[in-house]
PDB file of C-alpha atoms in Angstrom:
ATOM      1  CA  ASP W   1      -1.171   6.023 -50.179  1.00 73.00           C
ATOM      2  CA  GLN W   2      -4.273   8.026 -50.990  1.00 86.00           C
ATOM      3  CA  GLN W   3      -4.059   9.497 -54.468  1.00 93.00           C
ATOM      4  CA  VAL W   4      -7.373  11.363 -54.303  1.00 95.00           C
ATOM      5  CA  LYS W   5      -8.099  13.311 -51.152  1.00 96.00           C
ATOM      6  CA  GLN W   6     -11.229  15.003 -49.922  1.00 96.00           C
ATOM      7  CA  ASN W   7     -10.062  16.614 -46.731  1.00 92.00           C
ATOM      8  CA  SER W   8     -13.453  17.820 -45.533  1.00 95.00           C
ATOM      9  CA  PRO W   9     -15.569  14.922 -44.290  1.00 94.00           C
ATOM     10  CA  SER W  10     -18.601  17.169 -44.040  1.00 96.00           C
ATOM     11  CA  LEU W  11     -19.963  20.530 -45.104  1.00 97.00           C
ATOM     12  CA  SER W  12     -23.101  22.357 -44.035  1.00 98.00           C
ATOM     13  CA  VAL W  13     -24.632  25.253 -45.990  1.00 98.00           C
ATOM     14  CA  GLN W  14     -27.860  27.190 -46.066  1.00 98.00           C
ATOM     15  CA  GLU W  15     -30.362  26.707 -48.847  1.00 97.00           C
ATOM     16  CA  GLY W  16     -29.756  29.183 -51.645  1.00 97.00           C
ATOM     17  CA  ARG W  17     -26.087  29.689 -50.824  1.00 97.00           C
ATOM     18  CA  ILE W  18     -23.076  28.285 -52.636  1.00 98.00           C
ATOM     19  CA  SER W  19     -21.629  24.880 -51.742  1.00 98.00           C
ATOM     20  CA  ILE W  20     -17.947  24.360 -52.536  1.00 98.00           C
ATOM     21  CA  LEU W  21     -16.563  20.843 -52.319  1.00 98.00           C
ATOM     22  CA  ASN W  22     -12.826  20.383 -52.677  1.00 98.00           C
ATOM     23  CA  CYS W  23     -10.638  17.578 -53.931  1.00 98.00           C
ATOM     24  CA  ASP W  24      -6.869  17.194 -54.228  1.00 98.00           C
ATOM     25  CA  TYR W  25      -4.907  14.558 -56.103  1.00 97.00           C
ATOM     26  CA  THR W  26      -1.297  13.499 -56.072  1.00 96.00           C
ATOM     27  CA  ASN W  27      -0.923  11.425 -59.243  1.00 93.00           C
ATOM     28  CA  SER W  28       0.050  13.740 -62.112  1.00 93.00           C
ATOM     29  CA  MET W  29      -0.972  11.037 -64.587  1.00 91.00           C
ATOM     30  CA  PHE W  30      -4.642  11.593 -63.803  1.00 93.00           C
ATOM     31  CA  ASP W  31      -6.269  13.463 -66.649  1.00 90.00           C
ATOM     32  CA  TYR W  32      -9.977  12.933 -66.202  1.00 91.00           C
ATOM     33  CA  PHE W  33     -11.955  13.815 -63.119  1.00 93.00           C
ATOM     34  CA  LEU W  34     -15.483  13.051 -62.057  1.00 92.00           C
ATOM     35  CA  TRP W  35     -17.886  13.887 -59.294  1.00 95.00           C
ATOM     36  CA  TYR W  36     -20.405  11.344 -58.073  1.00 95.00           C
ATOM     37  CA  LYS W  37     -23.292  11.932 -55.705  1.00 96.00           C
ATOM     38  CA  LYS W  38     -24.519   9.268 -53.315  1.00 94.00           C
ATOM     39  CA  TYR W  39     -27.711   9.098 -51.304  1.00 94.00           C
ATOM     40  CA  PRO W  40     -28.020   6.616 -48.411  1.00 89.00           C
ATOM     41  CA  ALA W  41     -28.731   3.029 -49.474  1.00 86.00           C
ATOM     42  CA  GLU W  42     -28.184   3.910 -53.142  1.00 90.00           C
ATOM     43  CA  GLY W  43     -25.227   3.549 -55.453  1.00 92.00           C
ATOM     44  CA  PRO W  44     -23.260   6.617 -56.550  1.00 93.00           C
ATOM     45  CA  THR W  45     -24.652   8.499 -59.526  1.00 93.00           C
ATOM     46  CA  PHE W  46     -22.529  10.433 -61.983  1.00 91.00           C
ATOM     47  CA  LEU W  47     -22.844  14.195 -61.628  1.00 94.00           C
ATOM     48  CA  ILE W  48     -20.275  16.028 -63.714  1.00 94.00           C
ATOM     49  CA  SER W  49     -16.801  15.516 -65.124  1.00 92.00           C
ATOM     50  CA  ILE W  50     -13.872  17.463 -66.493  1.00 93.00           C
ATOM     51  CA  SER W  51     -10.960  16.646 -68.733  1.00 91.00           C
ATOM     52  CA  SER W  52      -7.510  17.979 -67.981  1.00 92.00           C
ATOM     53  CA  ILE W  53      -7.566  19.999 -71.185  1.00 92.00           C
ATOM     54  CA  LYS W  54     -10.187  22.226 -69.586  1.00 93.00           C
ATOM     55  CA  ASP W  55     -10.220  24.260 -66.423  1.00 95.00           C
ATOM     56  CA  LYS W  56     -13.970  24.594 -66.049  1.00 97.00           C
ATOM     57  CA  ASN W  57     -17.077  22.636 -66.887  1.00 96.00           C
ATOM     58  CA  GLU W  58     -20.597  23.775 -66.130  1.00 97.00           C
ATOM     59  CA  ASP W  59     -23.897  21.922 -66.043  1.00 96.00           C
ATOM     60  CA  GLY W  60     -26.827  23.842 -64.675  1.00 97.00           C
ATOM     61  CA  ARG W  61     -26.251  24.570 -60.996  1.00 97.00           C
ATOM     62  CA  PHE W  62     -23.066  22.488 -60.954  1.00 98.00           C
ATOM     63  CA  THR W  63     -19.635  23.737 -62.000  1.00 98.00           C
ATOM     64  CA  VAL W  64     -16.344  21.920 -61.661  1.00 98.00           C
ATOM     65  CA  PHE W  65     -13.065  23.816 -61.667  1.00 98.00           C
ATOM     66  CA  LEU W  66      -9.693  22.208 -62.279  1.00 97.00           C
ATOM     67  CA  ASN W  67      -6.337  23.688 -61.296  1.00 97.00           C
ATOM     68  CA  LYS W  68      -3.763  21.314 -62.729  1.00 95.00           C
ATOM     69  CA  SER W  69      -0.728  23.101 -61.362  1.00 95.00           C
ATOM     70  CA  ALA W  70      -2.154  22.803 -57.858  1.00 97.00           C
ATOM     71  CA  LYS W  71      -3.572  19.323 -58.517  1.00 97.00           C
ATOM     72  CA  HIS W  72      -6.861  20.586 -57.146  1.00 97.00           C
ATOM     73  CA  LEU W  73     -10.445  20.530 -58.266  1.00 97.00           C
ATOM     74  CA  SER W  74     -13.618  21.847 -56.775  1.00 98.00           C
ATOM     75  CA  LEU W  75     -17.329  21.395 -57.276  1.00 98.00           C
ATOM     76  CA  HIS W  76     -19.548  24.448 -56.911  1.00 98.00           C
ATOM     77  CA  ILE W  77     -23.283  24.110 -56.424  1.00 98.00           C
ATOM     78  CA  VAL W  78     -25.251  27.332 -56.837  1.00 97.00           C
ATOM     79  CA  PRO W  79     -27.832  27.757 -55.483  1.00 98.00           C
ATOM     80  CA  SER W  80     -27.747  24.876 -53.043  1.00 98.00           C
ATOM     81  CA  GLN W  81     -31.012  23.017 -52.437  1.00 97.00           C
ATOM     82  CA  PRO W  82     -32.011  20.629 -49.632  1.00 97.00           C
ATOM     83  CA  GLY W  83     -32.217  17.817 -52.201  1.00 96.00           C
ATOM     84  CA  ASP W  84     -28.494  18.270 -52.817  1.00 97.00           C
ATOM     85  CA  SER W  85     -27.824  16.815 -49.365  1.00 98.00           C
ATOM     86  CA  ALA W  86     -25.759  13.692 -50.064  1.00 97.00           C
ATOM     87  CA  VAL W  87     -22.217  12.346 -50.004  1.00 96.00           C
ATOM     88  CA  TYR W  88     -20.127  13.675 -52.884  1.00 97.00           C
ATOM     89  CA  PHE W  89     -17.202  11.635 -54.176  1.00 96.00           C
ATOM     90  CA  CYS W  90     -14.397  12.962 -56.285  1.00 95.00           C
ATOM     91  CA  ALA W  91     -12.849  10.407 -58.656  1.00 93.00           C
ATOM     92  CA  ALA W  92      -9.963  10.432 -61.090  1.00 93.00           C
ATOM     93  CA  SER W  93      -8.750   8.315 -63.965  1.00 89.00           C
ATOM     94  CA  ARG W  94      -5.903   8.305 -66.437  1.00 85.00           C
ATOM     95  CA  SER W  95      -6.129   7.868 -70.181  1.00 75.00           C
ATOM     96  CA  GLY W  96      -4.793   4.773 -71.801  1.00 69.00           C
ATOM     97  CA  GLY W  97      -5.566   1.126 -71.365  1.00 68.00           C
ATOM     98  CA  SER W  98      -6.784   1.426 -67.796  1.00 69.00           C
ATOM     99  CA  ASN W  99      -8.983   4.457 -68.245  1.00 72.00           C
ATOM    100  CA  TYR W 100     -11.895   2.551 -66.731  1.00 80.00           C
ATOM    101  CA  LYS W 101     -10.198   2.466 -63.320  1.00 83.00           C
ATOM    102  CA  LEU W 102     -11.553   5.163 -61.084  1.00 88.00           C
ATOM    103  CA  THR W 103      -9.683   6.239 -57.974  1.00 90.00           C
ATOM    104  CA  PHE W 104     -12.087   7.702 -55.469  1.00 92.00           C
ATOM    105  CA  GLY W 105     -11.730  10.061 -52.552  1.00 94.00           C
ATOM    106  CA  LYS W 106     -13.384   9.272 -49.218  1.00 93.00           C
ATOM    107  CA  GLY W 107     -16.287  11.595 -49.879  1.00 94.00           C
ATOM    108  CA  THR W 108     -17.734  14.744 -48.347  1.00 97.00           C
ATOM    109  CA  LEU W 109     -21.155  14.743 -46.708  1.00 97.00           C
ATOM    110  CA  LEU W 110     -23.022  17.852 -47.802  1.00 98.00           C
ATOM    111  CA  THR W 111     -25.981  19.006 -45.747  1.00 98.00           C
ATOM    112  CA  VAL W 112     -28.107  21.811 -47.134  1.00 98.00           C
ATOM    113  CA  ASN W 113     -30.310  23.315 -44.465  1.00 96.00           C
ATOM    114  CA  PRO W 114     -33.704  24.793 -45.391  1.00 93.00           C
TER     115      PRO W 114
ATOM    116  CA  GLY B   1     -35.312   1.181 -67.791  1.00 56.00           C
ATOM    117  CA  ALA B   2     -33.944  -1.116 -65.106  1.00 80.00           C
ATOM    118  CA  GLY B   3     -30.719  -0.079 -63.492  1.00 91.00           C
ATOM    119  CA  VAL B   4     -27.948  -2.194 -62.040  1.00 95.00           C
ATOM    120  CA  SER B   5     -29.316  -4.562 -59.422  1.00 96.00           C
ATOM    121  CA  GLN B   6     -27.429  -6.365 -56.699  1.00 97.00           C
ATOM    122  CA  SER B   7     -28.379  -9.136 -54.304  1.00 96.00           C
ATOM    123  CA  PRO B   8     -28.564  -9.602 -51.463  1.00 97.00           C
ATOM    124  CA  SER B   9     -28.837  -6.045 -50.195  1.00 96.00           C
ATOM    125  CA  ASN B  10     -27.473  -7.146 -46.829  1.00 97.00           C
ATOM    126  CA  LYS B  11     -25.490 -10.191 -45.824  1.00 97.00           C
ATOM    127  CA  VAL B  12     -24.327 -11.190 -42.365  1.00 98.00           C
ATOM    128  CA  THR B  13     -21.961 -14.122 -42.215  1.00 97.00           C
ATOM    129  CA  GLU B  14     -19.689 -15.788 -39.725  1.00 97.00           C
ATOM    130  CA  LYS B  15     -15.955 -15.519 -40.045  1.00 97.00           C
ATOM    131  CA  GLY B  16     -14.590 -18.352 -42.146  1.00 97.00           C
ATOM    132  CA  LYS B  17     -17.709 -18.857 -44.254  1.00 97.00           C
ATOM    133  CA  ASP B  18     -17.873 -18.292 -48.003  1.00 98.00           C
ATOM    134  CA  VAL B  19     -20.218 -15.705 -49.515  1.00 98.00           C
ATOM    135  CA  GLU B  20     -21.464 -14.972 -53.010  1.00 98.00           C
ATOM    136  CA  LEU B  21     -22.635 -11.556 -54.122  1.00 98.00           C
ATOM    137  CA  ARG B  22     -24.584 -11.111 -57.317  1.00 97.00           C
ATOM    138  CA  CYS B  23     -24.764  -8.279 -59.834  1.00 97.00           C
ATOM    139  CA  ASP B  24     -27.164  -7.844 -62.738  1.00 96.00           C
ATOM    140  CA  PRO B  25     -25.854  -5.097 -65.019  1.00 94.00           C
ATOM    141  CA  ILE B  26     -27.885  -2.861 -67.265  1.00 92.00           C
ATOM    142  CA  SER B  27     -28.936  -4.739 -70.380  1.00 90.00           C
ATOM    143  CA  GLY B  28     -26.578  -4.008 -73.252  1.00 86.00           C
ATOM    144  CA  HIS B  29     -23.688  -2.875 -71.065  1.00 88.00           C
ATOM    145  CA  THR B  30     -20.585  -4.854 -71.953  1.00 87.00           C
ATOM    146  CA  ALA B  31     -18.371  -3.605 -69.147  1.00 89.00           C
ATOM    147  CA  LEU B  32     -18.862  -4.555 -65.509  1.00 92.00           C
ATOM    148  CA  TYR B  33     -16.954  -3.393 -62.442  1.00 94.00           C
ATOM    149  CA  TRP B  34     -16.809  -4.350 -58.792  1.00 96.00           C
ATOM    150  CA  TYR B  35     -15.822  -1.870 -56.097  1.00 96.00           C
ATOM    151  CA  ARG B  36     -15.628  -2.070 -52.329  1.00 96.00           C
ATOM    152  CA  GLN B  37     -16.307   0.696 -49.842  1.00 93.00           C
ATOM    153  CA  SER B  38     -15.063   0.066 -46.339  1.00 92.00           C
ATOM    154  CA  LEU B  39     -16.263   2.227 -43.463  1.00 87.00           C
ATOM    155  CA  GLY B  40     -14.954   5.775 -43.804  1.00 83.00           C
ATOM    156  CA  GLN B  41     -13.158   5.025 -47.043  1.00 85.00           C
ATOM    157  CA  GLY B  42     -13.639   5.809 -50.683  1.00 85.00           C
ATOM    158  CA  LEU B  43     -14.601   3.261 -53.274  1.00 90.00           C
ATOM    159  CA  GLU B  44     -11.841   0.781 -53.994  1.00 92.00           C
ATOM    160  CA  PHE B  45     -11.612  -0.820 -57.439  1.00 92.00           C
ATOM    161  CA  LEU B  46     -11.660  -4.620 -57.329  1.00 96.00           C
ATOM    162  CA  ILE B  47     -12.160  -6.119 -60.784  1.00 95.00           C
ATOM    163  CA  TYR B  48     -13.231  -5.180 -64.319  1.00 92.00           C
ATOM    164  CA  PHE B  49     -14.845  -7.278 -67.040  1.00 91.00           C
ATOM    165  CA  GLN B  50     -15.126  -6.155 -70.642  1.00 87.00           C
ATOM    166  CA  GLY B  51     -16.803  -8.412 -73.170  1.00 83.00           C
ATOM    167  CA  ASN B  52     -14.823 -11.575 -73.770  1.00 82.00           C
ATOM    168  CA  SER B  53     -11.512 -10.058 -72.744  1.00 85.00           C
ATOM    169  CA  ALA B  54      -9.575 -11.359 -69.779  1.00 88.00           C
ATOM    170  CA  PRO B  55     -10.749  -9.507 -66.668  1.00 91.00           C
ATOM    171  CA  ASP B  56      -8.540  -6.999 -64.893  1.00 91.00           C
ATOM    172  CA  LYS B  57      -8.237  -8.537 -61.427  1.00 93.00           C
ATOM    173  CA  SER B  58      -5.545  -6.177 -60.210  1.00 91.00           C
ATOM    174  CA  GLY B  59      -7.712  -4.716 -57.447  1.00 93.00           C
ATOM    175  CA  LEU B  60      -8.650  -7.977 -55.723  1.00 95.00           C
ATOM    176  CA  PRO B  61      -7.144  -7.755 -52.210  1.00 94.00           C
ATOM    177  CA  SER B  62      -6.308 -11.436 -51.798  1.00 94.00           C
ATOM    178  CA  ASP B  63      -6.732 -14.832 -53.427  1.00 95.00           C
ATOM    179  CA  ARG B  64      -9.809 -15.388 -51.254  1.00 97.00           C
ATOM    180  CA  PHE B  65     -11.613 -13.053 -53.648  1.00 97.00           C
ATOM    181  CA  SER B  66     -12.742 -14.154 -57.085  1.00 96.00           C
ATOM    182  CA  ALA B  67     -15.343 -13.089 -59.589  1.00 96.00           C
ATOM    183  CA  GLU B  68     -16.866 -14.433 -62.723  1.00 95.00           C
ATOM    184  CA  ARG B  69     -19.211 -13.146 -65.340  1.00 94.00           C
ATOM    185  CA  THR B  70     -21.387 -15.645 -67.112  1.00 85.00           C
ATOM    186  CA  GLY B  71     -22.699 -15.088 -70.599  1.00 81.00           C
ATOM    187  CA  GLY B  72     -21.404 -11.543 -70.632  1.00 77.00           C
ATOM    188  CA  SER B  73     -24.119 -10.488 -68.253  1.00 89.00           C
ATOM    189  CA  VAL B  74     -24.602 -11.495 -64.601  1.00 94.00           C
ATOM    190  CA  SER B  75     -21.550 -11.421 -62.364  1.00 96.00           C
ATOM    191  CA  THR B  76     -20.828 -13.120 -59.062  1.00 97.00           C
ATOM    192  CA  LEU B  77     -18.207 -11.978 -56.581  1.00 98.00           C
ATOM    193  CA  THR B  78     -17.136 -14.767 -54.247  1.00 98.00           C
ATOM    194  CA  ILE B  79     -15.261 -14.295 -51.003  1.00 98.00           C
ATOM    195  CA  GLN B  80     -13.917 -17.470 -49.454  1.00 98.00           C
ATOM    196  CA  ARG B  81     -13.110 -17.910 -45.778  1.00 98.00           C
ATOM    197  CA  THR B  82     -14.412 -14.461 -44.933  1.00 97.00           C
ATOM    198  CA  GLN B  83     -12.538 -12.295 -42.451  1.00 97.00           C
ATOM    199  CA  GLN B  84     -13.800  -9.381 -40.372  1.00 96.00           C
ATOM    200  CA  GLU B  85     -11.826  -6.934 -42.513  1.00 95.00           C
ATOM    201  CA  ASP B  86     -13.953  -8.019 -45.482  1.00 97.00           C
ATOM    202  CA  SER B  87     -16.913  -6.194 -43.928  1.00 97.00           C
ATOM    203  CA  ALA B  88     -17.818  -3.429 -46.375  1.00 96.00           C
ATOM    204  CA  VAL B  89     -20.342  -2.353 -48.983  1.00 96.00           C
ATOM    205  CA  TYR B  90     -19.649  -4.089 -52.280  1.00 97.00           C
ATOM    206  CA  LEU B  91     -20.750  -2.061 -55.284  1.00 97.00           C
ATOM    207  CA  CYS B  92     -21.202  -3.206 -58.830  1.00 97.00           C
ATOM    208  CA  ALA B  93     -21.266  -0.877 -61.835  1.00 94.00           C
ATOM    209  CA  SER B  94     -21.722  -1.319 -65.566  1.00 91.00           C
ATOM    210  CA  SER B  95     -21.123   0.744 -68.660  1.00 87.00           C
ATOM    211  CA  PHE B  96     -21.080   0.611 -72.441  1.00 82.00           C
ATOM    212  CA  GLY B  97     -17.913  -0.668 -74.012  1.00 70.00           C
ATOM    213  CA  GLY B  98     -15.589   0.173 -71.145  1.00 55.00           C
ATOM    214  CA  GLN B  99     -14.957   3.548 -72.740  1.00 56.00           C
ATOM    215  CA  GLY B 100     -15.498   6.651 -70.735  1.00 56.00           C
ATOM    216  CA  ALA B 101     -15.208   6.251 -67.021  1.00 53.00           C
ATOM    217  CA  TYR B 102     -18.019   8.778 -66.647  1.00 56.00           C
ATOM    218  CA  GLU B 103     -20.517   6.322 -67.967  1.00 72.00           C
ATOM    219  CA  GLN B 104     -20.348   3.909 -65.047  1.00 86.00           C
ATOM    220  CA  TYR B 105     -23.772   3.225 -63.544  1.00 90.00           C
ATOM    221  CA  PHE B 106     -23.737   1.851 -60.023  1.00 94.00           C
ATOM    222  CA  GLY B 107     -26.035  -0.561 -58.248  1.00 96.00           C
ATOM    223  CA  PRO B 108     -27.215   0.020 -54.656  1.00 95.00           C
ATOM    224  CA  GLY B 109     -24.566  -2.280 -53.220  1.00 96.00           C
ATOM    225  CA  THR B 110     -24.460  -5.276 -50.896  1.00 97.00           C
ATOM    226  CA  ARG B 111     -23.590  -4.545 -47.289  1.00 96.00           C
ATOM    227  CA  LEU B 112     -21.487  -7.451 -46.006  1.00 97.00           C
ATOM    228  CA  THR B 113     -20.950  -7.891 -42.299  1.00 97.00           C
ATOM    229  CA  VAL B 114     -18.579 -10.591 -41.089  1.00 97.00           C
ATOM    230  CA  THR B 115     -19.044 -11.462 -37.423  1.00 96.00           C
TER     231      THR B 115
END
């Protein structure tokens, strides 16, 4: 039973355009969401997060949107750069004693073409 | 500063053998996590250590898996009698105080192949 779903295994965009990565979740107890970026042969690195009390969080070229009613979040990268090419993982956690447990999606491979 | 390091980076073992995977967390991080990523899957939580508290082992898939953390620093994940389904990348992460899931810093992982 996959609680965090990234239904697009891959996405290809042109440099300078917008990249939109999507993530859906089924567990309504999740209240904190994160995006991690992973290059080959490296561990994931934290990118951006959002709490369920917000619907948007922005950090430079990266913006995460949260739609709680739809149990959906998305990561927007504008403008996309070739160095953004990586696997992007969506992760979720719930507050309380087990807030350290992250539930990850399967990832989306983003390719930004020059 | 130094990040999370893991060794070995790759391990090939025969089915039925035991393996040990090592993780050196970032100095000063009191929380340590192990995850597993099987082919085509997301990261799967295995175990969590925080200071001197009892570890959360709820993610370990079977009793063939165990982990320890010595001196609040280095951790070893042991898989006994390895099976082919154990083949995966095993990732270690660390953080301050176990608070704030966003503060988890990952190592590069150990790729385990069971033949």
